[in-house]
XYZ file of C-alpha atoms in Angstrom:
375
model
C 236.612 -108.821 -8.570
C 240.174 -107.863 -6.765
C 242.446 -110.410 -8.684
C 245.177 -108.992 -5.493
C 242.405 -109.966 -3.061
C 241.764 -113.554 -4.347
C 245.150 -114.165 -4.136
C 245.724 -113.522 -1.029
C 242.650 -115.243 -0.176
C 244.161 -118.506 -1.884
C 247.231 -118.351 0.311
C 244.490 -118.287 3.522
C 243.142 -121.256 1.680
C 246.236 -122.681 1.329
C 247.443 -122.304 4.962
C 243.936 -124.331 5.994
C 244.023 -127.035 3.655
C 247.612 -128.349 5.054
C 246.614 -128.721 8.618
C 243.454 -130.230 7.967
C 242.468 -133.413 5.750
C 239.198 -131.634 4.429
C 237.615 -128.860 2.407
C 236.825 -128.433 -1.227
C 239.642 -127.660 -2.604
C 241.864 -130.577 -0.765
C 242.703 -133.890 -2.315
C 240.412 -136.676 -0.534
C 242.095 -137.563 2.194
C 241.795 -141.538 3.740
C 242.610 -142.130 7.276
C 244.113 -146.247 7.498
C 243.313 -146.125 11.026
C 241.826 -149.275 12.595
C 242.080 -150.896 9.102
C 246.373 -151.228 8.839
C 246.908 -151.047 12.879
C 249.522 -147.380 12.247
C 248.274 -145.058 14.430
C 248.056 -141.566 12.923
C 248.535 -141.867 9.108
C 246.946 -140.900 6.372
C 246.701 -141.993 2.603
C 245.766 -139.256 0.223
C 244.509 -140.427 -3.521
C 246.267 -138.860 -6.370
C 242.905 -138.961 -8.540
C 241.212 -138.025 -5.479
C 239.289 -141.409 -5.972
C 236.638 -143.069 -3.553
C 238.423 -146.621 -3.478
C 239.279 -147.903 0.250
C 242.073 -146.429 2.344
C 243.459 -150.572 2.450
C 243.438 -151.139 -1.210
C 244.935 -147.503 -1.966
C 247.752 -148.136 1.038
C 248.860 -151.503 -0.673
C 250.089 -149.762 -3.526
C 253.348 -148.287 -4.399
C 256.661 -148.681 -4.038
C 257.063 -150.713 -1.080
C 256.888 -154.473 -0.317
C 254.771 -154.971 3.140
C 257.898 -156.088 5.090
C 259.600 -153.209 4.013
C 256.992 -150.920 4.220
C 256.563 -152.151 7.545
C 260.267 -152.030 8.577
C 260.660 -148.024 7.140
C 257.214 -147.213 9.263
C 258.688 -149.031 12.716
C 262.333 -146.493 12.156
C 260.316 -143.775 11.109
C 257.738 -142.845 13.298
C 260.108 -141.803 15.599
C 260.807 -138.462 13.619
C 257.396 -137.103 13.079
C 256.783 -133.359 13.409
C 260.535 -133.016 12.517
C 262.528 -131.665 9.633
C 264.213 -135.241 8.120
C 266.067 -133.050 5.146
C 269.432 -134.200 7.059
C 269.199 -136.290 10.268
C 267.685 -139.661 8.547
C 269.423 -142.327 6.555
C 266.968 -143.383 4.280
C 266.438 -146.155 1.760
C 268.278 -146.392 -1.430
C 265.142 -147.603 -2.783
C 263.873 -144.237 -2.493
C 266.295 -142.622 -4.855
C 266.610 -141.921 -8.361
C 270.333 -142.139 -9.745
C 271.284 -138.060 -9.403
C 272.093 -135.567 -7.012
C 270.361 -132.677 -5.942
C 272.859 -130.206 -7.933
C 272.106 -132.196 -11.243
C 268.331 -131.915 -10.705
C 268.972 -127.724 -10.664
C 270.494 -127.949 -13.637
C 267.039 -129.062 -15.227
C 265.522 -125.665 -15.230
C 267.771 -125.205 -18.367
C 266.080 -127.082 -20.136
C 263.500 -124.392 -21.196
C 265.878 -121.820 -21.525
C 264.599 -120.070 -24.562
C 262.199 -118.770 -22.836
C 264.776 -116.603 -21.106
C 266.080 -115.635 -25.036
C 262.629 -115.004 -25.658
C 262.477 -112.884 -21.834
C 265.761 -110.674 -22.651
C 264.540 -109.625 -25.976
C 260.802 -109.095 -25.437
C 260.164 -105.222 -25.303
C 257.133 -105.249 -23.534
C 258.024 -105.380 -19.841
C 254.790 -107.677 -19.033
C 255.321 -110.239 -21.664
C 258.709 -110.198 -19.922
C 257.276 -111.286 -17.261
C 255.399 -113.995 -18.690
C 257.882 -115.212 -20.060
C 260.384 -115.738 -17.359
C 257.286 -117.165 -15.038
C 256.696 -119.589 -17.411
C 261.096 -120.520 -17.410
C 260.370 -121.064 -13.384
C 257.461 -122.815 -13.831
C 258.785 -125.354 -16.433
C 260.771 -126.998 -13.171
C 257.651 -128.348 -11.673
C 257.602 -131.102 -14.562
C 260.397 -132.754 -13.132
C 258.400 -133.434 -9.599
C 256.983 -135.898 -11.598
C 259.476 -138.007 -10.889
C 259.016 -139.193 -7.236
C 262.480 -140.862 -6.028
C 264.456 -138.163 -4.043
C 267.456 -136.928 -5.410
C 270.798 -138.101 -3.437
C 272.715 -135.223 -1.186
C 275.879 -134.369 -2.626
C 278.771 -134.810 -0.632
C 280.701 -131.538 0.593
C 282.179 -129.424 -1.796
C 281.062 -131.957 -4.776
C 280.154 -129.402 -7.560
C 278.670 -130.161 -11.009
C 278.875 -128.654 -14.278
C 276.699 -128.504 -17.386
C 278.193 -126.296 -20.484
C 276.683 -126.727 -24.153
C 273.579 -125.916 -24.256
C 272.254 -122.602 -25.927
C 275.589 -121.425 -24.582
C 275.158 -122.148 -20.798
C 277.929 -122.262 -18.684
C 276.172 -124.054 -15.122
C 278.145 -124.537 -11.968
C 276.715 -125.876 -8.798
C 278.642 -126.900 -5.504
C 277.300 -127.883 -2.446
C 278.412 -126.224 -0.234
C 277.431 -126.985 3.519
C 276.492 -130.433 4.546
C 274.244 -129.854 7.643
C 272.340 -128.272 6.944
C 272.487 -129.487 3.329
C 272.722 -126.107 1.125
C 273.863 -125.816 -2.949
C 274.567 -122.672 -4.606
C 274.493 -122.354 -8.660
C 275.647 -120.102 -11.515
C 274.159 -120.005 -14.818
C 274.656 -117.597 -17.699
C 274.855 -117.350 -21.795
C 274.506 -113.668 -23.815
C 270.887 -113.666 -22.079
C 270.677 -113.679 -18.888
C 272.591 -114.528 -15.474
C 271.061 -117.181 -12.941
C 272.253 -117.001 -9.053
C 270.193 -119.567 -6.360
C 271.161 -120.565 -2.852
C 269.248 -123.436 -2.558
C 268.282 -124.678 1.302
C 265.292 -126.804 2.050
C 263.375 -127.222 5.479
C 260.813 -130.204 5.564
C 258.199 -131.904 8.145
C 257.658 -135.474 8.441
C 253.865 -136.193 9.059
C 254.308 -139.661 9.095
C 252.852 -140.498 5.676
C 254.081 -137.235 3.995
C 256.924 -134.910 3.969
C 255.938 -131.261 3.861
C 258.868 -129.251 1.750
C 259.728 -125.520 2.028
C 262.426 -123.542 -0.250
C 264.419 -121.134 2.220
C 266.584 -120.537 -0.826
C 266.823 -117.217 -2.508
C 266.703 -117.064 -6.321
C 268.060 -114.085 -8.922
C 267.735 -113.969 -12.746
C 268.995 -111.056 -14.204
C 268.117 -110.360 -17.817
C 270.979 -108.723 -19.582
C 269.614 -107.122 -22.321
C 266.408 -105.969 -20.497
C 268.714 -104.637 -17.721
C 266.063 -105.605 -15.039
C 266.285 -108.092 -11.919
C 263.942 -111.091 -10.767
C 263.485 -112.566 -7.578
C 261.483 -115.520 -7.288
C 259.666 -116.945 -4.244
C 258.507 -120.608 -5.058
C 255.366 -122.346 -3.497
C 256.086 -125.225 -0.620
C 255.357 -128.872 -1.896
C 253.907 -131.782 -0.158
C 255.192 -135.379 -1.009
C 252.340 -137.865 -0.325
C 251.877 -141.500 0.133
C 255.787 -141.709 0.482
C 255.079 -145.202 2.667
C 251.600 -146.126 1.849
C 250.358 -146.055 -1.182
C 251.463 -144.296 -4.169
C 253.868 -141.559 -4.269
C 253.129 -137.957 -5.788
C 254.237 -134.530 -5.096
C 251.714 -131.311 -4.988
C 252.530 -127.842 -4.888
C 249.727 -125.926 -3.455
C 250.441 -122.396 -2.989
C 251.736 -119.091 -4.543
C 254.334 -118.123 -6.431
C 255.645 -114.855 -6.474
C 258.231 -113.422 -9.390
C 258.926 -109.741 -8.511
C 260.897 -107.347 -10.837
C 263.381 -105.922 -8.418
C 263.857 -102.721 -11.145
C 260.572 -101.598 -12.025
C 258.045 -103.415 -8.782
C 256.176 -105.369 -11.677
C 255.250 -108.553 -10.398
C 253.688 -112.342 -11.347
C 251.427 -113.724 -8.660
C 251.111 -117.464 -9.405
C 248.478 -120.024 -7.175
C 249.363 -123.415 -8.209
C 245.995 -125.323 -7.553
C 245.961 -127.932 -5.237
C 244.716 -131.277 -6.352
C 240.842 -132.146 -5.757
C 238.249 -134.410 -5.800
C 239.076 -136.983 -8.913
C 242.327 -135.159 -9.331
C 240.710 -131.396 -10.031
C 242.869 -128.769 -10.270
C 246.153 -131.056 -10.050
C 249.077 -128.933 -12.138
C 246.976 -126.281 -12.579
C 248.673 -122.783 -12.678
C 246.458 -119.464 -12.449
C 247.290 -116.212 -11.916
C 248.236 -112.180 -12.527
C 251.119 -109.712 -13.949
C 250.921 -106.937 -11.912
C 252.321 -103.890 -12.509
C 254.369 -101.641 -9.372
C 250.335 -99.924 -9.242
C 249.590 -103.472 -8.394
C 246.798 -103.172 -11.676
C 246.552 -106.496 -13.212
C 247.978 -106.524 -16.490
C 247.599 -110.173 -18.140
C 246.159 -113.235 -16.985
C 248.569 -116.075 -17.157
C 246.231 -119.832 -17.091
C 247.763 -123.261 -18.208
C 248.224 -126.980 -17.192
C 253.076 -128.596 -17.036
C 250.881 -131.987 -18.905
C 248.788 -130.091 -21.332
C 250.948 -130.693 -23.923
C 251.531 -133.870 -23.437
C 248.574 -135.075 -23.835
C 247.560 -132.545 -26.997
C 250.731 -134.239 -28.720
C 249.375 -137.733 -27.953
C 245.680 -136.801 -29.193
C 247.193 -135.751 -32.520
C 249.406 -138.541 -32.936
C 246.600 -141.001 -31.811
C 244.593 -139.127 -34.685
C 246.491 -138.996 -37.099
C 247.714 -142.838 -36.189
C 251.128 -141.885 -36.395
C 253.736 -144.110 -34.440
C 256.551 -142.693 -31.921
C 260.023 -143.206 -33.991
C 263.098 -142.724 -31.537
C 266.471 -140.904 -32.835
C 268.871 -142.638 -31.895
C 268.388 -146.295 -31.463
C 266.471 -148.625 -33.963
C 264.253 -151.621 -32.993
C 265.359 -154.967 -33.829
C 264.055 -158.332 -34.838
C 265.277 -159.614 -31.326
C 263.788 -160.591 -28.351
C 265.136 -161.479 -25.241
C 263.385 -163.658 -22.571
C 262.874 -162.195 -18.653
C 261.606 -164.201 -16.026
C 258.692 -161.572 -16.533
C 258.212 -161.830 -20.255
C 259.571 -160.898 -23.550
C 261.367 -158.171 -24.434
C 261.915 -155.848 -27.719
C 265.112 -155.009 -28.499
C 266.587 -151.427 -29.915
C 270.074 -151.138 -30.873
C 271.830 -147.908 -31.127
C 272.138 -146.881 -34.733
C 275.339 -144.356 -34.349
C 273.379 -140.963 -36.163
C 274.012 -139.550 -32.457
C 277.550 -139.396 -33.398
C 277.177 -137.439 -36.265
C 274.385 -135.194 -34.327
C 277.507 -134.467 -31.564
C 279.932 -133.704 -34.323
C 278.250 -131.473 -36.433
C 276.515 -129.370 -32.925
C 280.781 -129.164 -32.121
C 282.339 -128.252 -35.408
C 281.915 -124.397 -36.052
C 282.928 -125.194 -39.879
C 279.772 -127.731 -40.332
C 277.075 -125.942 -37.967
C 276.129 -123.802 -40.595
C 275.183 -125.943 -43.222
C 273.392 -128.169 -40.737
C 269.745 -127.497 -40.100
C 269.402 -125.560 -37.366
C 265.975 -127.520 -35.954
C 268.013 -130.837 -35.799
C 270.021 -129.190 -33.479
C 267.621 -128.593 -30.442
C 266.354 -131.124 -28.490
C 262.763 -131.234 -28.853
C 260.911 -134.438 -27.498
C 257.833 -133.322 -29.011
C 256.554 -134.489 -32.853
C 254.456 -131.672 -33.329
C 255.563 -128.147 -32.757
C 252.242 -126.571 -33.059
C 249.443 -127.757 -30.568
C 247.009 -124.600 -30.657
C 244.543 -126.596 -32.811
C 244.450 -129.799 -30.378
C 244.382 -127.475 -27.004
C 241.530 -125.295 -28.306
């Protein structure tokens, strides 16, 4: 088998599946023709499910007189890129700007530590693929970051001794450039997205050009992300795919990562999968890199369910109150002030040493090692 060749052959793939609403590897794909009265769209299942196009384009976000209001202004713009020519609902947003959602790749940032000091040159690799990849979790979230305005900027310093900058800096089209670095590595993207309204769906392309450069390692990455797709962003329910490859190419040495993010199948198959090869500048395949942005997720919640162990937040306690909604009850938690003492001691170079160093890091998960519930 010619791991090169069946890459390439799953960007061919790719390229079919998005102008066409059928083949094996496609999610299943409902046309609401006839049934709804809108001409031309399409709902696509998340779990790939068999239930009727009506049912599934009843759900979501979206009230029917809304939903019908949005459809009436927007079919007007299909076939064209919406990134900056359409006002669009505030209902559609989630309370951030674009330059706060690039930020969020620092979240995994040890991985770069872990990158910079690795002596193997593959495993180098591997790690900083899996830094890029750790973005994708955040798609999750379907609301649409807000534009920033011209020349707004945002920074981010504290953590694992980042210093992040980000400005926008052109409006139309809308374009952000950011700065990252610590004693590891240094982070340098001009971000610029193209997209194509398809009526029920948004096809999204990075233009942008992204550089890590690993300090200690010496070496320079350049990463080529896959497109995404937002679906059901009218009808239905929301959810973001990103079929295609992604390519992470040491500009020093002509290793490589070839990455095909799976696109989602019948009853959800394949959805946040990630397969794929380090290559060396030969183009031999070195290691096979295999995993699923959720697997962990759901490991930690099998051993918790097992174990019948109980989620216990940090930083706020429940209480014996309960307020009334005009949709029900609801539990109370009150802030118990230990974040206070968390901030001081992370800020006071006197105390950080006698402070355990694990209470320092965020971690959301309960149970640092999973290889026992994801065998």
């Amino acid at each position: 088998m010619d791991p090169i060749g069946d890459q390439k052959q799953g960007t061919g793939f790719f390229a079919s599946i998005a102008s066409t609403i059928s083949g094996f590897g496609s999610a299943m794909s409902k046309s609401v023709n006839g049934l709804l009265g809108y001409e031309g769209l399409e709902v696509i299942n998340p779990e790939g499910g068999t239930e009727d196009a009506e049912v599934e384009a009843q759900k979501g976000r979206w009230k029917q007189e809304d939903r019908d209001s949005y459809w009436r202004m927007m079919q007007n713009y299909i076939g064209s890129d919406i990134t900056s020519m359409v006002t669009l609902p505030v209902l559609i947003f989630e309370p951030m700007t674009m330059l706060q959602k690039m930020a969020e790749l620092m979240e995994y940032s040890y991985l770069l530590e872990l990158a910079d000091e690795c002596e193997d040159p593959d495993m180098r690799l591997v790690y900083a693929a899996a830094w890029f990849i750790s973005l994708y979790y955040a798609i999750q979230r379907t609301w649409k970051p807000f534009n920033p305005i011209l020349g707004e900027t945002y920074e981010m310093v504290n953590h694992c001794g980042i210093t992040f900058i980000a400005e926008q800096v052109s409006h139309h089209p809308p374009m952000s450039a950011a700065h990252a670095e610590n004693e590891h590595f240094v982070y340098d993207i001009t971000s610029k997205l193209k997209t194509k309204f398809l009526g029920n769906s948004v096809d999204i392309y990075p233009v942008g050009r992204t550089r890590l450069t690993l300090k200690k390692a010496g070496v320079v990455l350049d990463l080529v992300p896959p497109p995404s797709k937002a679906n059901n962003i009218i009808f239905g329910r929301t959810w973001v795919d990103s079929p295609g490859e992604m390519i992470l190419t040491n500009l020093t040495t002509g290793d490589k990562v070839v990455l095909y993010f799976q696109p989602c199948g019948w009853f959800g198959a394949g959805r946040y999968e990630v397969d794929g090869y380090v290559y060396n500048a030969e183009e031999e395949p070195k290691f096979l890199m295999t995993g699923k942005l959720e697997e962990r997720q759901r490991a930690e919640k099998r051993i918790r369910e097992a174990n019948g162990d109980e989620f216990k937040p940090k930083w706020f306690d429940l209480t014996n109150e309960t307020a009334s909604t005009p949709w029900g009850d609801l539990e109370i938690y009150k802030y118990n002030g230990k974040y206070e003492q968390h901030r001081t001691a992370v800020d006071s170079s006197d105390s950080i040493g006698e402070t355990e160093t694990s209470s320092l890091e965020f971690n959301p998960w309960q149970y640092n090692n999973l290889s026992d519930a994801q065998s």
